[in-house]
PDB file of C-alpha atoms and ligand atoms in Angstrom:
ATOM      1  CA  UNK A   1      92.699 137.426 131.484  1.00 95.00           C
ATOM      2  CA  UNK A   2      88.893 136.777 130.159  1.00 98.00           C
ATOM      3  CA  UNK A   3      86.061 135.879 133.282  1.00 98.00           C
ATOM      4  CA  UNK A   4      84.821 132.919 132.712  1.00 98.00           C
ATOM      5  CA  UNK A   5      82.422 131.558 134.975  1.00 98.00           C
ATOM      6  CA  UNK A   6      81.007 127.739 134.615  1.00 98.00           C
ATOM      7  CA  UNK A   7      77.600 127.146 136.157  1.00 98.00           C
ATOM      8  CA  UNK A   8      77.416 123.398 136.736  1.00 98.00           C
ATOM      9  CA  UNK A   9      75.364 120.295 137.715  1.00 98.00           C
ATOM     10  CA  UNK A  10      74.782 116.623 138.270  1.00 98.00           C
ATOM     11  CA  UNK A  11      75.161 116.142 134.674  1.00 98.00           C
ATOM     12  CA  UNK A  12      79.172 117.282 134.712  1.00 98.00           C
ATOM     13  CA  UNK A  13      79.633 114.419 137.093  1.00 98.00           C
ATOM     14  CA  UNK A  14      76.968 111.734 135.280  1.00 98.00           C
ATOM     15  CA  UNK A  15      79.927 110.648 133.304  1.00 98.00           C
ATOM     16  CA  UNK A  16      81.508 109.863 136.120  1.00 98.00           C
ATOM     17  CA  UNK A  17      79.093 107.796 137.395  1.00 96.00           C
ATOM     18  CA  UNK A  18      77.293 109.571 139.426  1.00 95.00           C
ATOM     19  CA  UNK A  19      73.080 109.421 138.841  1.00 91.00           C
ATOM     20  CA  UNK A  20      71.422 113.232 138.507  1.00 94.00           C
ATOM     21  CA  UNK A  21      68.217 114.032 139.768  1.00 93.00           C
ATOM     22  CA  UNK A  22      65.569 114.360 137.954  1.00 93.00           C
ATOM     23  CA  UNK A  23      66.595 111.899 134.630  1.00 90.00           C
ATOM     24  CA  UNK A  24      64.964 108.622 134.662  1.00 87.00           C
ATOM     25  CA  UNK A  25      66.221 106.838 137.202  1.00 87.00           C
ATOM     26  CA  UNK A  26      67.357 109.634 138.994  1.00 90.00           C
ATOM     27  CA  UNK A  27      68.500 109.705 143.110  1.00 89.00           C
ATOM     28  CA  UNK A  28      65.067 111.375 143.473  1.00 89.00           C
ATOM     29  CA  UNK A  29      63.108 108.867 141.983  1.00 88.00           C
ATOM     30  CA  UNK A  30      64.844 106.222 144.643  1.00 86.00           C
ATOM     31  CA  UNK A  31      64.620 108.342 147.333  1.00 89.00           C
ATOM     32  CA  UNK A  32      62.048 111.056 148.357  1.00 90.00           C
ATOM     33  CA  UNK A  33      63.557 114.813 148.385  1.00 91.00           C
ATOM     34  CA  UNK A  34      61.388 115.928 151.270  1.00 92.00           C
ATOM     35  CA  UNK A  35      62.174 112.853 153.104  1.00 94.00           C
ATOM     36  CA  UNK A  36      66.296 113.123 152.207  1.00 95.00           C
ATOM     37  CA  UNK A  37      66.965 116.968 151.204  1.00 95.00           C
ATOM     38  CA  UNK A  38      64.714 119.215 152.980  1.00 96.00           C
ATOM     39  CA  UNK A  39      65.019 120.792 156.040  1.00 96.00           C
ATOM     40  CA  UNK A  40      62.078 119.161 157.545  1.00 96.00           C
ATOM     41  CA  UNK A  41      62.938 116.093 156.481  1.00 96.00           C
ATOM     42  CA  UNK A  42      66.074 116.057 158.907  1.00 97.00           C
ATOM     43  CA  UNK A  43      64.207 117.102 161.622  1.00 97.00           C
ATOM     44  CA  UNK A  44      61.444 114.326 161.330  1.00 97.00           C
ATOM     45  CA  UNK A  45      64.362 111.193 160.638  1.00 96.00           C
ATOM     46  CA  UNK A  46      68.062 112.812 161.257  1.00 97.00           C
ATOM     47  CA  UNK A  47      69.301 109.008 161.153  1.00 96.00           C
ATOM     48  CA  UNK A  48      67.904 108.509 157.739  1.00 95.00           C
ATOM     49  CA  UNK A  49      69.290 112.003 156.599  1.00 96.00           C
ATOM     50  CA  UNK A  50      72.555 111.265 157.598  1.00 96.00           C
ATOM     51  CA  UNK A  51      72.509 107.527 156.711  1.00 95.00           C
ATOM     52  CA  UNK A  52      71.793 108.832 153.352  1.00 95.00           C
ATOM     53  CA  UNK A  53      74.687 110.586 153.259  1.00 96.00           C
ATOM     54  CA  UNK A  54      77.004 108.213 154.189  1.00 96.00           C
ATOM     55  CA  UNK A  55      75.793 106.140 151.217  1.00 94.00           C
ATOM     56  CA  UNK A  56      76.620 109.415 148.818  1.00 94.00           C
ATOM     57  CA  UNK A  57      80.065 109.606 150.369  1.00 96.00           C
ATOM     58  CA  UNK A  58      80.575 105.725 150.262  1.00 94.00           C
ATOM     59  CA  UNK A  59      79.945 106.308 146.274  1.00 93.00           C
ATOM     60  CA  UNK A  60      82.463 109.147 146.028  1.00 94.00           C
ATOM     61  CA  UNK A  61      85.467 107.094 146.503  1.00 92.00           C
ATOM     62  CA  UNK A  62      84.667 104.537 143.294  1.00 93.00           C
ATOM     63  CA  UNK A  63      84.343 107.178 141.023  1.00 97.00           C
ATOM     64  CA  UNK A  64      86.940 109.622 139.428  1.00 98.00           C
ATOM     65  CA  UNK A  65      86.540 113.102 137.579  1.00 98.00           C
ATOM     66  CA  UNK A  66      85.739 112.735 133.857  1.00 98.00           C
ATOM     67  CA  UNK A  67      87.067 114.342 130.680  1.00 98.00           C
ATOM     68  CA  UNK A  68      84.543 116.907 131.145  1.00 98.00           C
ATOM     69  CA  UNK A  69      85.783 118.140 134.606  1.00 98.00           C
ATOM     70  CA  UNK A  70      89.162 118.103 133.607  1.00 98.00           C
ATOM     71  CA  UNK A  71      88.840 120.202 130.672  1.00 98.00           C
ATOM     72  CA  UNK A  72      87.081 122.633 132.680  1.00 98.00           C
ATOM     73  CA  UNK A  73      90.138 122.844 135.131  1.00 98.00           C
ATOM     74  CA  UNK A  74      92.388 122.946 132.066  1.00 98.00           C
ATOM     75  CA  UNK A  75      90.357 126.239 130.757  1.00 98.00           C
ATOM     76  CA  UNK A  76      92.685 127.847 133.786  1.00 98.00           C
ATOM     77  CA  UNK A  77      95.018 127.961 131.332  1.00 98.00           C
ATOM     78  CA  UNK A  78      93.564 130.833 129.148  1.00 98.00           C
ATOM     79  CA  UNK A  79      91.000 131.961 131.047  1.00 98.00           C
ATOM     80  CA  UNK A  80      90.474 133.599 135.215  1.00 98.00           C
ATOM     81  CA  UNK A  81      87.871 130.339 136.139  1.00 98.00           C
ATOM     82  CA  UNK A  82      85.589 130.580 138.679  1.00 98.00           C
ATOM     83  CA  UNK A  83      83.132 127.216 138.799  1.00 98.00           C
ATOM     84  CA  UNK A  84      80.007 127.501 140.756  1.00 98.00           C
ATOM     85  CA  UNK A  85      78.635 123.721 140.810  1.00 98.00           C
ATOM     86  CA  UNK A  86      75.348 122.346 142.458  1.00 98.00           C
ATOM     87  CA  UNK A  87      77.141 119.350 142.653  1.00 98.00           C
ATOM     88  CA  UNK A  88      77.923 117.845 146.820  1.00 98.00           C
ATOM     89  CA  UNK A  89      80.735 115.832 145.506  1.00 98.00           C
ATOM     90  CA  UNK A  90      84.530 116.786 144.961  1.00 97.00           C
ATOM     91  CA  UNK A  91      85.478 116.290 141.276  1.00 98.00           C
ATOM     92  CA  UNK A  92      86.022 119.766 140.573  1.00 98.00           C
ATOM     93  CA  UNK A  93      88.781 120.213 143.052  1.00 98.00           C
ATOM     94  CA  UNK A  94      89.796 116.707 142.050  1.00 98.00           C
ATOM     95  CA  UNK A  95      90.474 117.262 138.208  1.00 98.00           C
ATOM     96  CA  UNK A  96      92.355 120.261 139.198  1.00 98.00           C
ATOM     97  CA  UNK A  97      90.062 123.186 139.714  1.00 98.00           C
ATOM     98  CA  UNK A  98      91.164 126.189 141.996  1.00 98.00           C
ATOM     99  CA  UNK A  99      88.264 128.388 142.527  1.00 98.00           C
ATOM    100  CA  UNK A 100      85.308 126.633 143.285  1.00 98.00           C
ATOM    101  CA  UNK A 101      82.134 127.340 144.604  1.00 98.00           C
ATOM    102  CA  UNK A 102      79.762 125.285 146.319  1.00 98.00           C
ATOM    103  CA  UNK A 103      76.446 126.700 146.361  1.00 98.00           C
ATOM    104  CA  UNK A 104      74.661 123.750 147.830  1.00 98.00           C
ATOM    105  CA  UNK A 105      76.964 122.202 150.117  1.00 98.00           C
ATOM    106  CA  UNK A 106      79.890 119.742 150.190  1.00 98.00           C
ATOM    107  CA  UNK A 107      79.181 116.121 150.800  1.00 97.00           C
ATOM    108  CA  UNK A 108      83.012 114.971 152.455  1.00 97.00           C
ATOM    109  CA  UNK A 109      81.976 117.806 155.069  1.00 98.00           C
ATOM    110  CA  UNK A 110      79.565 117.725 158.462  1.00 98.00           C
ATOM    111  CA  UNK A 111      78.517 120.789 160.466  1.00 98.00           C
ATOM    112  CA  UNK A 112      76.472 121.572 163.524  1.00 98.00           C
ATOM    113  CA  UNK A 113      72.316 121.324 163.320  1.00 97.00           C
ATOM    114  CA  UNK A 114      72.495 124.175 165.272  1.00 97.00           C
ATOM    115  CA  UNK A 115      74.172 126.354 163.171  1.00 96.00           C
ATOM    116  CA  UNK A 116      75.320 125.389 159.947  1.00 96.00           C
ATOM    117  CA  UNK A 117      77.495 127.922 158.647  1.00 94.00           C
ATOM    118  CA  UNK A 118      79.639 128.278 162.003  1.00 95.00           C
ATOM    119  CA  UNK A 119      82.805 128.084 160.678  1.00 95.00           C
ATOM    120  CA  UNK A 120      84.253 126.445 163.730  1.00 96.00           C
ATOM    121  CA  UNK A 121      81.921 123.550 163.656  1.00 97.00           C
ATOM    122  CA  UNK A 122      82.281 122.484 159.937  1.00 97.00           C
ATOM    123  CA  UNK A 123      84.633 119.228 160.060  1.00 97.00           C
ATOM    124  CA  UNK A 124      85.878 117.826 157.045  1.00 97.00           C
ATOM    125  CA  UNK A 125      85.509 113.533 156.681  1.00 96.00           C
ATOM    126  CA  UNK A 126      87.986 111.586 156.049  1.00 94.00           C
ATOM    127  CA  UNK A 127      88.104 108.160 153.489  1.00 92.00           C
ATOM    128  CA  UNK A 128      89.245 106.293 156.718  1.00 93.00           C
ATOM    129  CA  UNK A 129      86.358 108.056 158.971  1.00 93.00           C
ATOM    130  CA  UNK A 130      82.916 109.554 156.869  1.00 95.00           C
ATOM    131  CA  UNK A 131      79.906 108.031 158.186  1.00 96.00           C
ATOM    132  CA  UNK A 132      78.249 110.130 161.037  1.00 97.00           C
ATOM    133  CA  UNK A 133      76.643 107.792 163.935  1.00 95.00           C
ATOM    134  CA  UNK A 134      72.605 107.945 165.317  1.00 95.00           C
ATOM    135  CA  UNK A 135      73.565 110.694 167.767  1.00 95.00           C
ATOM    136  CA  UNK A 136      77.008 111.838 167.016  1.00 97.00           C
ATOM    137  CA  UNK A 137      77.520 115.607 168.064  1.00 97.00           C
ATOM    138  CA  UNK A 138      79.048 118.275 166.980  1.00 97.00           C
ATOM    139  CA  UNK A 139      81.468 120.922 168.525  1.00 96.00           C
ATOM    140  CA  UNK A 140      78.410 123.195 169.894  1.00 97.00           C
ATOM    141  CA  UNK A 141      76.966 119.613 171.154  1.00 97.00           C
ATOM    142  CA  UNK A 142      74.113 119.913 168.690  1.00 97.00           C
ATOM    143  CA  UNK A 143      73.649 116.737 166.193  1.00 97.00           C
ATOM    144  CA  UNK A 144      75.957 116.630 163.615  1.00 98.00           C
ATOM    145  CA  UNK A 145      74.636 116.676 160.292  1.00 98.00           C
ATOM    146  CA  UNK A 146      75.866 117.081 156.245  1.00 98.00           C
ATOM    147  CA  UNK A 147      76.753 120.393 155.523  1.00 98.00           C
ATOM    148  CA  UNK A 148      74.673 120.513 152.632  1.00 98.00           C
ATOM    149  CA  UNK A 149      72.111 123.072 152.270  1.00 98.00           C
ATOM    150  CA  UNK A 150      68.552 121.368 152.445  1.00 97.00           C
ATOM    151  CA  UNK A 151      65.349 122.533 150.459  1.00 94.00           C
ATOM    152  CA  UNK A 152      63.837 124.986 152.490  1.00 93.00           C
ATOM    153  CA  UNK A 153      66.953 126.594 153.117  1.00 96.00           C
ATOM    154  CA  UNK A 154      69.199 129.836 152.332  1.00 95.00           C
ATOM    155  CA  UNK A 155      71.986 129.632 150.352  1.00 97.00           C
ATOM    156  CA  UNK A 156      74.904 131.191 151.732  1.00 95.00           C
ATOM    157  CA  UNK A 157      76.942 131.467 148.838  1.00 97.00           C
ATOM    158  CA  UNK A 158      74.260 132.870 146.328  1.00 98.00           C
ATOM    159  CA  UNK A 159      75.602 136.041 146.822  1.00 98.00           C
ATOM    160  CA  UNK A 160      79.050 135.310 146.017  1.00 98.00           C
ATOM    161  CA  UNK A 161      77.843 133.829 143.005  1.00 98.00           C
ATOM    162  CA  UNK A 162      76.183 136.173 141.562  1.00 98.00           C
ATOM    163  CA  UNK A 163      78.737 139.101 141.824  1.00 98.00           C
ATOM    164  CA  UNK A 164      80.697 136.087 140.050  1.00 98.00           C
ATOM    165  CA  UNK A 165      78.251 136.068 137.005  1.00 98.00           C
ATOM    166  CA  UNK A 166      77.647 139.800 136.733  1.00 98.00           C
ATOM    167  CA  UNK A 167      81.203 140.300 136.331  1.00 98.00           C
ATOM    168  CA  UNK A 168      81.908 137.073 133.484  1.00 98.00           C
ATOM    169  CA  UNK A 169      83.688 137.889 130.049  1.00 98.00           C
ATOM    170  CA  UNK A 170      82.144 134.521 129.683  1.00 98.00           C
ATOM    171  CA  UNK A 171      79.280 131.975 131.392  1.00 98.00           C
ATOM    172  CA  UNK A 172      78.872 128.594 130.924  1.00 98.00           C
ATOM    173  CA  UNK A 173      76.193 126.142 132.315  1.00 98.00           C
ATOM    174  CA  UNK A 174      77.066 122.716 131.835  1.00 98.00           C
ATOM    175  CA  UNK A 175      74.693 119.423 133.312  1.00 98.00           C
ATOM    176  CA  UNK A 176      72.076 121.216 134.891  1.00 98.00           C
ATOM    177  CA  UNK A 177      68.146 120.721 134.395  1.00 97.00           C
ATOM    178  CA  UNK A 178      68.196 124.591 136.064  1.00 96.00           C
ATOM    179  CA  UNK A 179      64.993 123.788 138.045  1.00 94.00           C
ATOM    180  CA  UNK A 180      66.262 124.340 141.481  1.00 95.00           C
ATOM    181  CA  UNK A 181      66.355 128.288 142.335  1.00 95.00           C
ATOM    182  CA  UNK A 182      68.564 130.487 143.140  1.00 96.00           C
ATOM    183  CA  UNK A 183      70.981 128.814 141.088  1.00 96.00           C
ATOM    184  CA  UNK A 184      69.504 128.705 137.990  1.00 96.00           C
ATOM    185  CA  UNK A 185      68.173 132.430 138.669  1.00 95.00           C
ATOM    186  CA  UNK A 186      72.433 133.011 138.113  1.00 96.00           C
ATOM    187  CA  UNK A 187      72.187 133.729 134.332  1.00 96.00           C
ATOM    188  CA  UNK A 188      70.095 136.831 134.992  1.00 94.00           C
ATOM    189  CA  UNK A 189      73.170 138.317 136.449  1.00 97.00           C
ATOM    190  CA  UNK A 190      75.228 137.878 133.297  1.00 96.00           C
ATOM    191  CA  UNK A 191      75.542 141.195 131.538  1.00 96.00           C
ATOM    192  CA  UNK A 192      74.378 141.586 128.290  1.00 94.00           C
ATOM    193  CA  UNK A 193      76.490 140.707 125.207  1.00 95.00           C
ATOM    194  CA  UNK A 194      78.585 138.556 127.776  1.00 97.00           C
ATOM    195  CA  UNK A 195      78.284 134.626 125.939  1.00 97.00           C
ATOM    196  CA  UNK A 196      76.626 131.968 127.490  1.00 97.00           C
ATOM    197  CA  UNK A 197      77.188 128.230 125.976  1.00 98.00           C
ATOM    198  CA  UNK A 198      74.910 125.884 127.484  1.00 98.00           C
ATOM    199  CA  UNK A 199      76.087 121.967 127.409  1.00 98.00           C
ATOM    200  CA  UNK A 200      73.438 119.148 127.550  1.00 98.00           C
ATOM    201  CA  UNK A 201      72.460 116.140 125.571  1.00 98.00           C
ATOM    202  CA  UNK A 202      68.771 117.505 126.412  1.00 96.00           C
ATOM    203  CA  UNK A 203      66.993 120.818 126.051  1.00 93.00           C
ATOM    204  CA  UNK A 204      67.086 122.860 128.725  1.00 94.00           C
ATOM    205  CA  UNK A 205      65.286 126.046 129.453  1.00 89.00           C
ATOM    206  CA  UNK A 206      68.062 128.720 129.805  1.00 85.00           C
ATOM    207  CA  UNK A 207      64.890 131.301 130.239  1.00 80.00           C
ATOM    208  CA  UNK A 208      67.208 133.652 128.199  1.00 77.00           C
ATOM    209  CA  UNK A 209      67.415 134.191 124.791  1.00 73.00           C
ATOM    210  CA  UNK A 210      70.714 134.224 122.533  1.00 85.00           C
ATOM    211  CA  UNK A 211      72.449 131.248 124.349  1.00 95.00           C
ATOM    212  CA  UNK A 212      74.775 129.063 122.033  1.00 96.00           C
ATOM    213  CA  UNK A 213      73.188 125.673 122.895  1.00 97.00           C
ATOM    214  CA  UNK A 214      76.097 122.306 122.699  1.00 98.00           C
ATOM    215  CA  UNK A 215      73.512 119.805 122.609  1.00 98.00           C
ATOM    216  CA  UNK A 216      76.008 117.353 123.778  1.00 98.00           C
ATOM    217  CA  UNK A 217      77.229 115.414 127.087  1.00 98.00           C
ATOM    218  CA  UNK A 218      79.247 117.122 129.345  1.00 98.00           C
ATOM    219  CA  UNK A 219      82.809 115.229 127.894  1.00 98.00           C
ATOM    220  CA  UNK A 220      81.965 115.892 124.407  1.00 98.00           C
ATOM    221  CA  UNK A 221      80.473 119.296 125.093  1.00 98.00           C
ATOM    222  CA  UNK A 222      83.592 120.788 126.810  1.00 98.00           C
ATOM    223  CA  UNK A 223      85.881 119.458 123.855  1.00 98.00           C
ATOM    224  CA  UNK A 224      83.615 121.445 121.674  1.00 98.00           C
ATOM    225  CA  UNK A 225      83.840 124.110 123.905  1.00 98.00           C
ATOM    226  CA  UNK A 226      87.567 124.125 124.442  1.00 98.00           C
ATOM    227  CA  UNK A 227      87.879 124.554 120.537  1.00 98.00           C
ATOM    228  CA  UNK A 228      85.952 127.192 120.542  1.00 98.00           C
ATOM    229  CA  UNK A 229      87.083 129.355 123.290  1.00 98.00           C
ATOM    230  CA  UNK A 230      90.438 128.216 122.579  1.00 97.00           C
ATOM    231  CA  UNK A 231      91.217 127.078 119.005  1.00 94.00           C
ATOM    232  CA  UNK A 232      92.695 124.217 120.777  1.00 91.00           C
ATOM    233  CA  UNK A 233      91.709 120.124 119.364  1.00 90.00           C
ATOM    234  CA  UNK A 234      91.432 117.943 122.366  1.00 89.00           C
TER     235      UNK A 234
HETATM  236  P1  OAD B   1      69.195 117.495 137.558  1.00 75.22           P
HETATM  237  O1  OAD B   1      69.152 116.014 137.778  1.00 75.22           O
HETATM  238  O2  OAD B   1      67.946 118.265 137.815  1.00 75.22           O
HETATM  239  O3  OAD B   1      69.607 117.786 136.048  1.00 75.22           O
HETATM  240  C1  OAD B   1      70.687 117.099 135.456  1.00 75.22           C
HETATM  241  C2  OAD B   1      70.928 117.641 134.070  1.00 75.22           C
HETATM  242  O4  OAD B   1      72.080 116.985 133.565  1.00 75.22           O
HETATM  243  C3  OAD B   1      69.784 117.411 133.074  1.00 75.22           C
HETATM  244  O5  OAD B   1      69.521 118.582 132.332  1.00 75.22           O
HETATM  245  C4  OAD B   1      70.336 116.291 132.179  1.00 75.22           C
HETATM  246  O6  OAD B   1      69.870 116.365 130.835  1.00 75.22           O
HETATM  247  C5  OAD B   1      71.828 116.594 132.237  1.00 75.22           C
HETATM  248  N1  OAD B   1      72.691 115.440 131.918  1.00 75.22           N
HETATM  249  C6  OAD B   1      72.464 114.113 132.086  1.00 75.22           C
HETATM  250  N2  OAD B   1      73.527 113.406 131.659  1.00 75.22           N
HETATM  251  C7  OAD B   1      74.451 114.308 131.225  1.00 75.22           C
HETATM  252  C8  OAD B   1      75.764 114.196 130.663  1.00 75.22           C
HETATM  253  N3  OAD B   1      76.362 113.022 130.475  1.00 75.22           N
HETATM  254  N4  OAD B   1      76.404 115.336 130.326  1.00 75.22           N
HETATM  255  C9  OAD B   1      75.818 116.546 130.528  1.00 75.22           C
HETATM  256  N5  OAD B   1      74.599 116.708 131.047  1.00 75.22           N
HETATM  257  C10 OAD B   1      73.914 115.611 131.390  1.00 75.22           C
HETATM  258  O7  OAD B   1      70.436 118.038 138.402  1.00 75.22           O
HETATM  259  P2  OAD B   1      70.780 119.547 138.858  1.00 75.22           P
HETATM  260  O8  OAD B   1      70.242 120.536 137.879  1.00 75.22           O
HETATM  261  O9  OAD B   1      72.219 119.578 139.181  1.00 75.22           O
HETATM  262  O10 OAD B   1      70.237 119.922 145.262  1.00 75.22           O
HETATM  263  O11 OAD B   1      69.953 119.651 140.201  1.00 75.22           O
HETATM  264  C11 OAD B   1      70.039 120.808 140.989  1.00 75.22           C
HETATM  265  C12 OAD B   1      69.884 120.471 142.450  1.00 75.22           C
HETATM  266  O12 OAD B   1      68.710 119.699 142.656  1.00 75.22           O
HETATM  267  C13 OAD B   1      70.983 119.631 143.034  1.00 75.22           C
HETATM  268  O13 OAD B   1      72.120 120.371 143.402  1.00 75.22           O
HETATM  269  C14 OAD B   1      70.340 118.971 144.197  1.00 75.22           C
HETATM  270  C15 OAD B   1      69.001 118.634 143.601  1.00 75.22           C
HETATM  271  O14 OAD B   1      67.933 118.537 144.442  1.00 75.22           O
HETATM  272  C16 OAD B   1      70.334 119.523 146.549  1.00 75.22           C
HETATM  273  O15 OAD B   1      70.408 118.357 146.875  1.00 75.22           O
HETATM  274  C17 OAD B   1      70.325 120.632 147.532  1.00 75.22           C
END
């Protein structure tokens, strides 16, 4: 079976929902990034850090995945899928996804401010139980907070991801203004000849050349894709 690797970002899950970024209107034009997202940021005000998390969480049970995330999970069918998302939320792994990577963290999780990646201190939330309490602790008795990986920090998973690209048949970037680094820094792993299809109602700088651009939203843009890829109508 054919690689095919799907890059994705807030705009997969927009249908959903759920705002992006950087569009008008945007989460960071409510809320300041360095205040919310960056590692300083939870040092200076943990309680506001994790406050806004719970709100993010809160938001994750009203909304389900969209056509778009489900056709991606459906792709399994023809093709070895890996998905490497930006996004914090679940709706990969909801619509039916196997192999996904989170480069930048998952929101239903919390970890230790002490040491993030320890494996023994990542706790997943629950629907009944996800908001995280001024002063709650974790297993190492450092604060808890989200296991999300804050501007200013590494990426653990970049690695993973890009032996993922460099070994596609196929790569696809789908919702993603590719501003944020390393991620969008992934398509320079893709070997040359390999495809890339690029979906998004807006231009986007790819910073490569010979991309097949589906000017499109996500939902639309993976039927389009699916008939390509696949000769299937959906
Ligand atoms: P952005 O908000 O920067 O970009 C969203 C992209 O989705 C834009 O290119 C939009 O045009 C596109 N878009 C909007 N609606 C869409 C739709 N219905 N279908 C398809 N595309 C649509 O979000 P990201 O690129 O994901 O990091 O942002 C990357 C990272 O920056 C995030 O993971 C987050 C943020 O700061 C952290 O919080 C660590």
């Amino acid at each position: 079976m054919k690689k095919l690797v799907a890059l994705t970002g807030a705009g997969i899950s927009a249908e959903s929902g759920i705002s992006t970024f950087r569009d008008a209107g945007g989460l960071w034009e409510k809320y300041p990034v360095q205040q919310v997202a960056s590692h300083d940021g939870w040092l200076a005000d943990p309680v506001l850090v994790n406050n806004f998390y719970n709100e993010r969480r809160r938001q994750l049970f009203d909304v389900e995945p969209n056509r778009a995330h489900r056709l991606l999970a459906q792709l399994e069918h023809h093709f070895d899928v890996a998905v490497v998302t930006q996004n914090v939320d679940n709706l990969h792994e909801r619509a039916g996804s196997t192999n996904v990577i989170h480069l930048h963290g998952e929101l239903m999780k919390v970890t230790s401010s002490r040491n993030p990646d320890d494996p023994t201190c990542i706790e997943t939330l629950t629907r009944d139980n996800f908001e995280v309490q001024p002063g709650q602790l974790a297993k190492d008795g450092s604060l808890l907070r989200p296991y999300i990986v804050f501007f200013q920090e590494a990426v653990p998973m970049i690695d993973v991801a890009a032996t993922l690209a460099s070994l596609a048949d196929i790569f696809v970037i789908i919702g993603t203004s590719l501003n944020v680094y390393p991620a969008a820094g992934l398509v320079h792993y893709v070997r040359s000849g390999v495809p890339i299809y690029l979906i998004d109602p807006k231009d986007v700088d790819a910073h490569m050349a010979d991309v097949t651009f589906i000017r499109k939203t996500a939902s639309e843009g993976m039927a389009e894709l699916t008939r390509l890829l696949t000769g299937e109508t959906v």
